[in-house]
């Protein structure tokens, strides 16, 4: 199965670590337009288009970071907000609000091929936005501190993050679905 090329090599490493060696994925670079809409709309359309381009089954991934005080924004547009404002700017966006709670949302979409309706697998981790701490090489990880932890995603060891993250929760649902599909076809 083709995996639409993740824009960040660290995401691909996490996906492979979480899914494990039993799934044969091929990373394919697919140029897609930046879509607008809700996380669900963006995920479905991105997967549909990738399946058409690849001409077969695909899995695509979208990650969002939503601020509760802003009704879930920046959401699927976090990449652009981070590029424009940086970690400090994202923090400053919440300075006028008393609420710094946030949620990380990962949506994997699976299309069995062109013309099929994508199936969505969402994973969510609640937390809060904090001043940047830890390595800054993986997106907004330095400013997201999951509930129940004293460390940001960036400060956590990969083994811990990969058992509590939004990506892990989404991939666990995807893995369960694929395992059931494989068992049913035998």
PDB file of N, CA and C in Angstrom, residues 3 24-25 31 42 48 50 54 57 74 95 103 124 135 142 151 167 171:
ATOM      1  N   UNK A   3       1.845   4.996   0.875  1.00  0.00           N
ATOM      2  CA  UNK A   3       1.615   6.010   1.888  1.00  0.00           C
ATOM      3  C   UNK A   3       1.987   7.334   1.260  1.00  0.00           C
ATOM      4  N   UNK A  24       3.531  -3.343   5.058  1.00  0.00           N
ATOM      5  CA  UNK A  24       4.437  -2.970   3.986  1.00  0.00           C
ATOM      6  C   UNK A  24       3.937  -1.680   3.344  1.00  0.00           C
ATOM      7  N   UNK A  25       4.566  -0.578   3.708  1.00  0.00           N
ATOM      8  CA  UNK A  25       4.176   0.716   3.161  1.00  0.00           C
ATOM      9  C   UNK A  25       5.283   1.253   2.288  1.00  0.00           C
ATOM     10  N   UNK A  31       2.181  15.414  -5.184  1.00  0.00           N
ATOM     11  CA  UNK A  31       1.938  16.846  -5.064  1.00  0.00           C
ATOM     12  C   UNK A  31       0.442  17.116  -5.109  1.00  0.00           C
ATOM     13  N   UNK A  42     -10.717  18.032   4.504  1.00  0.00           N
ATOM     14  CA  UNK A  42      -9.369  18.076   3.939  1.00  0.00           C
ATOM     15  C   UNK A  42      -8.805  16.656   3.834  1.00  0.00           C
ATOM     16  N   UNK A  48      -8.657  11.047  -1.566  1.00  0.00           N
ATOM     17  CA  UNK A  48      -9.264  10.775  -2.881  1.00  0.00           C
ATOM     18  C   UNK A  48      -8.295  11.127  -4.013  1.00  0.00           C
ATOM     19  N   UNK A  50      -5.019  11.593  -3.898  1.00  0.00           N
ATOM     20  CA  UNK A  50      -3.803  10.771  -3.878  1.00  0.00           C
ATOM     21  C   UNK A  50      -4.078   9.405  -4.505  1.00  0.00           C
ATOM     22  N   UNK A  54      -1.995   7.963  -7.654  1.00  0.00           N
ATOM     23  CA  UNK A  54      -1.223   6.731  -7.483  1.00  0.00           C
ATOM     24  C   UNK A  54      -1.850   5.584  -8.281  1.00  0.00           C
ATOM     25  N   UNK A  57      -4.460   1.818  -3.853  1.00  0.00           N
ATOM     26  CA  UNK A  57      -4.746   2.143  -2.454  1.00  0.00           C
ATOM     27  C   UNK A  57      -3.695   3.081  -1.868  1.00  0.00           C
ATOM     28  N   UNK A  74      -5.668  26.992  15.141  1.00  0.00           N
ATOM     29  CA  UNK A  74      -5.490  26.968  13.692  1.00  0.00           C
ATOM     30  C   UNK A  74      -5.840  25.637  13.025  1.00  0.00           C
ATOM     31  N   UNK A  95      -2.356  34.879  24.318  1.00  0.00           N
ATOM     32  CA  UNK A  95      -2.123  35.775  25.445  1.00  0.00           C
ATOM     33  C   UNK A  95      -3.382  36.499  25.909  1.00  0.00           C
ATOM     34  N   UNK A 103      -5.674  20.789  21.637  1.00  0.00           N
ATOM     35  CA  UNK A 103      -5.723  19.367  21.303  1.00  0.00           C
ATOM     36  C   UNK A 103      -4.932  19.117  20.026  1.00  0.00           C
ATOM     37  N   UNK A 124      -6.805  11.704  18.989  1.00  0.00           N
ATOM     38  CA  UNK A 124      -6.745  13.020  19.637  1.00  0.00           C
ATOM     39  C   UNK A 124      -6.032  12.905  20.977  1.00  0.00           C
ATOM     40  N   UNK A 135      13.873  20.112  21.869  1.00  0.00           N
ATOM     41  CA  UNK A 135      14.355  20.282  20.492  1.00  0.00           C
ATOM     42  C   UNK A 135      13.260  20.874  19.589  1.00  0.00           C
ATOM     43  N   UNK A 142       7.496  21.357  20.546  1.00  0.00           N
ATOM     44  CA  UNK A 142       8.033  22.050  21.725  1.00  0.00           C
ATOM     45  C   UNK A 142       7.006  22.859  22.523  1.00  0.00           C
ATOM     46  N   UNK A 151       6.177  17.165  30.544  1.00  0.00           N
ATOM     47  CA  UNK A 151       7.055  17.398  29.403  1.00  0.00           C
ATOM     48  C   UNK A 151       6.230  17.718  28.163  1.00  0.00           C
ATOM     49  N   UNK A 167      -1.001  10.805  16.909  1.00  0.00           N
ATOM     50  CA  UNK A 167      -0.632   9.952  15.773  1.00  0.00           C
ATOM     51  C   UNK A 167      -0.750   8.477  16.172  1.00  0.00           C
ATOM     52  N   UNK A 171      -3.190   5.822  14.400  1.00  0.00           N
ATOM     53  CA  UNK A 171      -2.596   4.633  13.779  1.00  0.00           C
ATOM     54  C   UNK A 171      -3.066   3.334  14.442  1.00  0.00           C
TER      55      UNK A 171
END
